[in-house]
Amino acid sequence: MDVVVIETTPLGDRSYLVHDGAVGLVIDPQRDTDRIEAAARSAGVAITHVAETHIHNDYVSGGLVLAGKHAARYLVNTADAVAFEREPVRDGQVFRVGRLSVRVLATPGHTHTHLAYVVEETDGPDAGRRAVFSGGSLLYGSVGRTDLVSASDTAGLAREQYASVRRLAEVAGPDAELYPTHGFGSFCSTGPASRQHASTIAEQLASNHALTDPDEGHFVAGLLAAVSAYPSYYAHMRPLNEAGPGPASLAVPDNVDPGELRRRLEAGEWVVDLRNRVAFAASHLLGSASFEYGSGSSFTSYLGWVLPWQQPLTLVGSLSDVERAVRDLARIGIDSPDAAVGEDSGALAPGVPLVGYPRTDWEGFLRDRAAGDTLLDVRRADEFAASHVSGAVNVPVHEVLARLPELPEVRTWVHCNSGYRAGIAASLLHREGHDVVLIDARFRDAPGTVSG
């Protein structure tokens, strides 16, 4: 048995190809299935089965398209109300993928109909080796969040999560390798999730609070206390996945005509500049917004969270950034955005003024802040409650657009935890005519922090 990991770092998720050298099973495929197909070609295996652990809330699945393309069996919980043909599976069912035996295990908690798959090699030198594909159930260090279905279901699902992961650990056994879908920065995880890259059931039995806490009530209370905000685009993912998503369109579109780009900017349409926040603050097209694209950034999550859903969108940036951004956005159902590709923003829309705003650090804030200025903290409310600069006003970045009328039209110093979210918020405020200064610095270096 070989397990190939396909990382989707911007969303903090993983897909998997598990195979016996000839045929393979794909678990929780992302919408851009070409990466999985490349992994199968490299391994020299045929994709015969595709399985979902749950109907996903944080991305659009590629399962239906992948299974159809390869004439593979598409395994989805029989209890899930989907609008497409699939092979319904349920708790306790066992099927074969070549030399691999796959057991379906009901693990409600992250969702009501969540499944895990326990895969075992049945013969050969590795006979008896087990791997558990746990989706949003048992994660490295924690579990999947239980508040994505509804507020009224959250506590009940948390109790089910506690029972499910314990059953999963018992059925799989301590020697089983653990392969979760979430937990690598995904907003679908909660609690003290670990950043480790591999683990076993034995390791989790020794360290995961869901398995070490003997008091279900204490565990549930802690899980509910750790719940925080999650991206608003999640509301659209489950319906898309239940309807049956089509293939992703990953082609970079033809450049928007300069005159048309100017019209869009002047009309207030969403024109997103992908350059880093330093370059954007120094000079950008009037009316554009900054969503920095970069390795390891949360570009996808924050663009889908902050901007109004499915409004016309134009990307501005280098060819490589636009190409990757188109792929990332397709994963959350934002299809075929327009683009203006080029390194020189001014040349993309001649006649549109280039503008900018100051960028500084905490020393600059202390030196230059004047009486009456506002310090705006755009971190989440739970981050602000844990610690914040005395006198700061908290408006999380995903609430900035809706709460613009609340913000006084005075000089506003904008900060977050690292500078990334502050760069987004500063650009949105500046776009609306506010006098802003971007504090591009770590919160840990902030002066005069208080708790509560």
CSV table of N, CA and C in Angstrom, one decimal, residues 153-255:
chain,number,residue,atom,x,y,z
A,153,ASP,N,-27.4,22.6,16.0
A,153,ASP,CA,-26.8,21.3,15.9
A,153,ASP,C,-25.4,21.2,16.5
A,154,THR,N,-24.8,22.3,16.8
A,154,THR,CA,-23.3,22.4,17.2
A,154,THR,C,-23.0,21.5,18.4
A,155,ALA,N,-23.7,21.7,19.5
A,155,ALA,CA,-23.4,21.0,20.7
A,155,ALA,C,-23.6,19.5,20.5
A,156,GLY,N,-24.7,19.1,19.9
A,156,GLY,CA,-25.0,17.7,19.7
A,156,GLY,C,-23.9,17.0,18.8
A,157,LEU,N,-23.5,17.8,17.8
A,157,LEU,CA,-22.4,17.2,16.9
A,157,LEU,C,-21.1,17.1,17.6
A,158,ALA,N,-20.8,18.1,18.6
A,158,ALA,CA,-19.6,18.0,19.4
A,158,ALA,C,-19.6,16.7,20.2
A,159,ARG,N,-20.7,16.4,20.8
A,159,ARG,CA,-20.8,15.1,21.5
A,159,ARG,C,-20.6,13.9,20.6
A,160,GLU,N,-21.2,14.0,19.4
A,160,GLU,CA,-21.0,12.9,18.5
A,160,GLU,C,-19.5,12.8,18.0
A,161,GLN,N,-18.9,13.9,17.9
A,161,GLN,CA,-17.5,13.9,17.5
A,161,GLN,C,-16.6,13.2,18.5
A,162,TYR,N,-16.9,13.5,19.8
A,162,TYR,CA,-16.2,12.9,20.9
A,162,TYR,C,-16.3,11.3,20.8
A,163,ALA,N,-17.5,10.8,20.6
A,163,ALA,CA,-17.7,9.4,20.5
A,163,ALA,C,-17.1,8.8,19.2
A,164,SER,N,-17.3,9.6,18.1
A,164,SER,CA,-16.8,9.0,16.8
A,164,SER,C,-15.3,8.8,16.8
A,165,VAL,N,-14.5,9.8,17.3
A,165,VAL,CA,-13.1,9.6,17.2
A,165,VAL,C,-12.6,8.5,18.0
A,166,ARG,N,-13.3,8.3,19.1
A,166,ARG,CA,-12.9,7.2,20.0
A,166,ARG,C,-13.2,5.8,19.4
A,167,ARG,N,-14.4,5.7,18.7
A,167,ARG,CA,-14.7,4.5,18.0
A,167,ARG,C,-13.7,4.3,16.8
A,168,LEU,N,-13.4,5.4,16.1
A,168,LEU,CA,-12.5,5.3,15.0
A,168,LEU,C,-11.1,4.7,15.5
A,169,ALA,N,-10.6,5.3,16.6
A,169,ALA,CA,-9.3,4.8,17.1
A,169,ALA,C,-9.4,3.3,17.5
A,170,GLU,N,-10.5,2.9,18.1
A,170,GLU,CA,-10.6,1.5,18.5
A,170,GLU,C,-10.7,0.6,17.3
A,171,VAL,N,-11.4,0.9,16.3
A,171,VAL,CA,-11.6,0.1,15.1
A,171,VAL,C,-10.3,0.0,14.4
A,172,ALA,N,-9.6,1.1,14.2
A,172,ALA,CA,-8.4,1.2,13.4
A,172,ALA,C,-7.2,0.5,14.1
A,173,GLY,N,-7.1,0.7,15.4
A,173,GLY,CA,-6.0,0.2,16.1
A,173,GLY,C,-4.8,1.1,16.2
A,174,PRO,N,-4.0,1.0,17.2
A,174,PRO,CA,-2.9,2.0,17.4
A,174,PRO,C,-1.9,2.1,16.3
A,175,ASP,N,-1.6,1.0,15.6
A,175,ASP,CA,-0.6,1.0,14.6
A,175,ASP,C,-1.0,1.7,13.3
A,176,ALA,N,-2.3,2.0,13.1
A,176,ALA,CA,-2.8,2.6,11.9
A,176,ALA,C,-2.2,4.0,11.7
A,177,GLU,N,-1.9,4.3,10.4
A,177,GLU,CA,-1.4,5.6,10.0
A,177,GLU,C,-2.7,6.5,9.9
A,178,LEU,N,-2.6,7.8,10.2
A,178,LEU,CA,-3.7,8.7,10.2
A,178,LEU,C,-3.5,9.7,9.1
A,179,TYR,N,-4.6,9.8,8.2
A,179,TYR,CA,-4.5,10.8,7.1
A,179,TYR,C,-5.8,11.6,7.1
A,180,PRO,N,-5.9,12.7,7.8
A,180,PRO,CA,-7.0,13.6,7.8
A,180,PRO,C,-7.0,14.5,6.6
A,181,THR,N,-8.2,15.0,6.2
A,181,THR,CA,-8.4,16.0,5.1
A,181,THR,C,-8.1,17.4,5.6
A,182,HIS,N,-8.6,17.7,6.8
A,182,HIS,CA,-8.5,19.1,7.3
A,182,HIS,C,-7.4,19.1,8.4
A,183,GLY,N,-7.1,20.3,8.9
A,183,GLY,CA,-6.2,20.4,10.0
A,183,GLY,C,-4.8,21.0,9.7
A,184,PHE,N,-4.6,21.5,8.5
A,184,PHE,CA,-3.3,22.0,8.1
A,184,PHE,C,-3.4,23.5,7.8
A,185,GLY,N,-4.2,24.2,8.6
A,185,GLY,CA,-4.5,25.6,8.5
A,185,GLY,C,-5.9,25.8,8.0
A,186,SER,N,-6.7,24.8,7.8
A,186,SER,CA,-8.1,24.9,7.4
A,186,SER,C,-8.9,25.5,8.5
A,187,PHE,N,-9.9,26.3,8.1
A,187,PHE,CA,-10.9,26.8,9.0
A,187,PHE,C,-11.9,25.8,9.5
A,188,CYS,N,-11.8,24.6,8.9
A,188,CYS,CA,-12.6,23.5,9.3
A,188,CYS,C,-12.2,22.8,10.5
A,189,SER,N,-11.0,23.1,11.0
A,189,SER,CA,-10.5,22.5,12.2
A,189,SER,C,-10.7,23.4,13.4
A,190,THR,N,-10.7,22.9,14.6
A,190,THR,CA,-10.9,23.7,15.8
A,190,THR,C,-10.1,23.1,16.9
A,191,GLY,N,-9.9,23.8,18.0
A,191,GLY,CA,-9.1,23.4,19.1
A,191,GLY,C,-7.7,23.4,18.8
A,192,PRO,N,-6.8,22.7,19.6
A,192,PRO,CA,-5.4,22.8,19.5
A,192,PRO,C,-4.8,22.0,18.4
A,193,ALA,N,-5.2,22.2,17.1
A,193,ALA,CA,-4.7,21.4,16.0
A,193,ALA,C,-3.2,21.6,15.8
A,194,SER,N,-2.6,20.5,15.6
A,194,SER,CA,-1.1,20.4,15.4
A,194,SER,C,-0.7,20.7,14.0
A,195,ARG,N,0.5,21.3,13.8
A,195,ARG,CA,1.1,21.5,12.5
A,195,ARG,C,1.9,20.4,12.0
A,196,GLN,N,1.9,19.2,12.7
A,196,GLN,CA,2.7,18.1,12.2
A,196,GLN,C,2.2,17.6,10.9
A,197,HIS,N,3.0,16.8,10.2
A,197,HIS,CA,2.7,16.4,8.8
A,197,HIS,C,2.4,14.9,8.7
A,198,ALA,N,2.6,14.2,9.8
A,198,ALA,CA,2.2,12.8,9.7
A,198,ALA,C,2.0,12.3,11.2
A,199,SER,N,1.2,11.3,11.3
A,199,SER,CA,0.9,10.8,12.6
A,199,SER,C,0.2,9.4,12.5
A,200,THR,N,0.1,8.8,13.7
A,200,THR,CA,-0.6,7.5,13.8
A,200,THR,C,-1.7,7.6,14.9
A,201,ILE,N,-2.5,6.6,14.9
A,201,ILE,CA,-3.5,6.5,15.9
A,201,ILE,C,-2.9,6.5,17.3
A,202,ALA,N,-1.8,5.7,17.5
A,202,ALA,CA,-1.1,5.6,18.8
A,202,ALA,C,-0.6,7.0,19.2
A,203,GLU,N,-0.1,7.8,18.3
A,203,GLU,CA,0.4,9.2,18.7
A,203,GLU,C,-0.8,10.0,19.2
A,204,GLN,N,-1.9,9.9,18.5
A,204,GLN,CA,-3.1,10.7,18.8
A,204,GLN,C,-3.7,10.2,20.1
A,205,LEU,N,-3.7,8.9,20.4
A,205,LEU,CA,-4.2,8.4,21.7
A,205,LEU,C,-3.4,9.0,22.8
A,206,ALA,N,-2.1,9.3,22.6
A,206,ALA,CA,-1.3,9.9,23.7
A,206,ALA,C,-1.4,11.4,23.8
A,207,SER,N,-1.9,12.1,22.7
A,207,SER,CA,-1.7,13.5,22.7
A,207,SER,C,-3.0,14.3,22.3
A,208,ASN,N,-3.9,13.7,21.6
A,208,ASN,CA,-5.1,14.4,21.1
A,208,ASN,C,-6.1,14.6,22.2
A,209,HIS,N,-6.5,15.8,22.5
A,209,HIS,CA,-7.4,16.1,23.6
A,209,HIS,C,-8.8,15.4,23.5
A,210,ALA,N,-9.2,15.1,22.2
A,210,ALA,CA,-10.4,14.3,22.0
A,210,ALA,C,-10.3,12.9,22.5
A,211,LEU,N,-9.1,12.4,22.6
A,211,LEU,CA,-8.8,11.0,23.0
A,211,LEU,C,-8.3,10.9,24.4
A,212,THR,N,-7.7,12.0,24.9
A,212,THR,CA,-7.1,11.9,26.3
A,212,THR,C,-8.0,12.5,27.3
A,213,ASP,N,-9.0,13.3,27.0
A,213,ASP,CA,-9.9,13.9,28.0
A,213,ASP,C,-11.0,12.8,28.3
A,214,PRO,N,-11.0,12.4,29.6
A,214,PRO,CA,-12.0,11.3,29.9
A,214,PRO,C,-13.4,11.9,30.2
A,215,ASP,N,-13.5,13.2,30.2
A,215,ASP,CA,-14.8,13.8,30.5
A,215,ASP,C,-15.4,14.4,29.3
A,216,GLU,N,-16.5,13.8,28.7
A,216,GLU,CA,-17.1,14.2,27.5
A,216,GLU,C,-17.6,15.7,27.7
A,217,GLY,N,-18.2,16.0,28.8
A,217,GLY,CA,-18.8,17.3,29.0
A,217,GLY,C,-17.7,18.4,29.0
A,218,HIS,N,-16.5,18.1,29.6
A,218,HIS,CA,-15.4,19.0,29.6
A,218,HIS,C,-14.9,19.2,28.2
A,219,PHE,N,-14.8,18.1,27.4
A,219,PHE,CA,-14.3,18.2,26.0
A,219,PHE,C,-15.2,19.0,25.2
A,220,VAL,N,-16.5,18.8,25.3
A,220,VAL,CA,-17.5,19.5,24.5
A,220,VAL,C,-17.5,21.0,24.8
A,221,ALA,N,-17.4,21.3,26.1
A,221,ALA,CA,-17.3,22.7,26.5
A,221,ALA,C,-16.1,23.4,26.0
A,222,GLY,N,-15.0,22.7,26.0
A,222,GLY,CA,-13.7,23.3,25.4
A,222,GLY,C,-13.8,23.5,23.9
A,223,LEU,N,-14.4,22.5,23.2
A,223,LEU,CA,-14.6,22.6,21.8
A,223,LEU,C,-15.5,23.8,21.4
A,224,LEU,N,-16.6,23.9,22.1
A,224,LEU,CA,-17.5,25.0,21.8
A,224,LEU,C,-16.8,26.4,22.1
A,225,ALA,N,-16.0,26.4,23.2
A,225,ALA,CA,-15.3,27.7,23.5
A,225,ALA,C,-14.3,28.1,22.5
A,226,ALA,N,-13.8,27.1,21.7
A,226,ALA,CA,-12.8,27.3,20.7
A,226,ALA,C,-13.3,27.7,19.4
A,227,VAL,N,-14.6,27.6,19.2
A,227,VAL,CA,-15.3,28.0,17.9
A,227,VAL,C,-15.1,29.5,17.6
A,228,SER,N,-14.7,29.8,16.4
A,228,SER,CA,-14.4,31.1,16.0
A,228,SER,C,-15.1,31.3,14.6
A,229,ALA,N,-14.9,32.5,14.1
A,229,ALA,CA,-15.5,32.9,12.8
A,229,ALA,C,-14.9,32.0,11.7
A,230,TYR,N,-15.7,31.8,10.6
A,230,TYR,CA,-15.2,31.0,9.5
A,230,TYR,C,-15.7,31.7,8.2
A,231,PRO,N,-15.1,31.5,7.1
A,231,PRO,CA,-15.4,32.3,5.8
A,231,PRO,C,-16.8,32.2,5.4
A,232,SER,N,-17.4,33.3,5.0
A,232,SER,CA,-18.8,33.4,4.6
A,232,SER,C,-19.1,32.6,3.3
A,233,TYR,N,-18.0,32.3,2.5
A,233,TYR,CA,-18.3,31.5,1.3
A,233,TYR,C,-18.6,30.1,1.6
A,234,TYR,N,-18.4,29.6,2.8
A,234,TYR,CA,-18.8,28.3,3.2
A,234,TYR,C,-20.2,28.0,2.9
A,235,ALA,N,-21.1,29.0,3.1
A,235,ALA,CA,-22.5,28.9,2.9
A,235,ALA,C,-22.9,28.4,1.5
A,236,HIS,N,-22.0,28.6,0.6
A,236,HIS,CA,-22.3,28.2,-0.8
A,236,HIS,C,-21.7,26.9,-1.2
A,237,MET,N,-20.8,26.4,-0.4
A,237,MET,CA,-20.0,25.2,-0.9
A,237,MET,C,-20.9,23.9,-0.8
A,238,ARG,N,-21.6,23.7,0.3
A,238,ARG,CA,-22.4,22.5,0.4
A,238,ARG,C,-23.5,22.4,-0.7
A,239,PRO,N,-24.2,23.5,-0.9
A,239,PRO,CA,-25.2,23.4,-2.0
A,239,PRO,C,-24.6,23.0,-3.4
A,240,LEU,N,-23.4,23.6,-3.7
A,240,LEU,CA,-22.7,23.3,-4.9
A,240,LEU,C,-22.3,21.9,-5.0
A,241,ASN,N,-21.8,21.3,-3.8
A,241,ASN,CA,-21.4,19.9,-3.8
A,241,ASN,C,-22.6,19.0,-3.9
A,242,GLU,N,-23.7,19.3,-3.3
A,242,GLU,CA,-24.9,18.5,-3.4
A,242,GLU,C,-25.5,18.5,-4.8
A,243,ALA,N,-25.3,19.6,-5.5
A,243,ALA,CA,-25.9,19.6,-6.8
A,243,ALA,C,-25.0,18.9,-7.8
A,244,GLY,N,-23.7,18.8,-7.6
A,244,GLY,CA,-22.8,18.1,-8.5
A,244,GLY,C,-22.0,19.0,-9.3
A,245,PRO,N,-20.8,19.4,-8.8
A,245,PRO,CA,-20.0,20.4,-9.5
A,245,PRO,C,-19.5,20.0,-10.8
A,246,GLY,N,-19.4,20.9,-11.8
A,246,GLY,CA,-18.8,20.6,-13.0
A,246,GLY,C,-17.3,20.8,-13.0
A,247,PRO,N,-16.6,20.6,-14.1
A,247,PRO,CA,-15.1,20.7,-14.1
A,247,PRO,C,-14.6,22.1,-13.8
A,248,ALA,N,-13.4,22.3,-13.3
A,248,ALA,CA,-12.8,23.6,-13.1
A,248,ALA,C,-12.3,24.1,-14.4
A,249,SER,N,-12.5,25.4,-14.6
A,249,SER,CA,-11.9,26.1,-15.7
A,249,SER,C,-10.6,26.8,-15.3
A,250,LEU,N,-9.5,26.4,-15.7
A,250,LEU,CA,-8.2,26.9,-15.2
A,250,LEU,C,-7.5,27.7,-16.1
A,251,ALA,N,-8.0,28.0,-17.3
A,251,ALA,CA,-7.3,28.8,-18.3
A,251,ALA,C,-7.3,30.3,-17.9
A,252,VAL,N,-6.1,30.9,-18.2
A,252,VAL,CA,-6.0,32.3,-17.9
A,252,VAL,C,-6.7,33.1,-19.1
A,253,PRO,N,-7.7,33.9,-18.7
A,253,PRO,CA,-8.4,34.6,-19.8
A,253,PRO,C,-7.6,35.6,-20.5
A,254,ASP,N,-8.1,36.0,-21.7
A,254,ASP,CA,-7.5,37.1,-22.4
A,254,ASP,C,-7.5,38.4,-21.6
A,255,ASN,N,-6.5,39.3,-21.8
A,255,ASN,CA,-6.4,40.5,-21.1
A,255,ASN,C,-7.6,41.4,-21.3
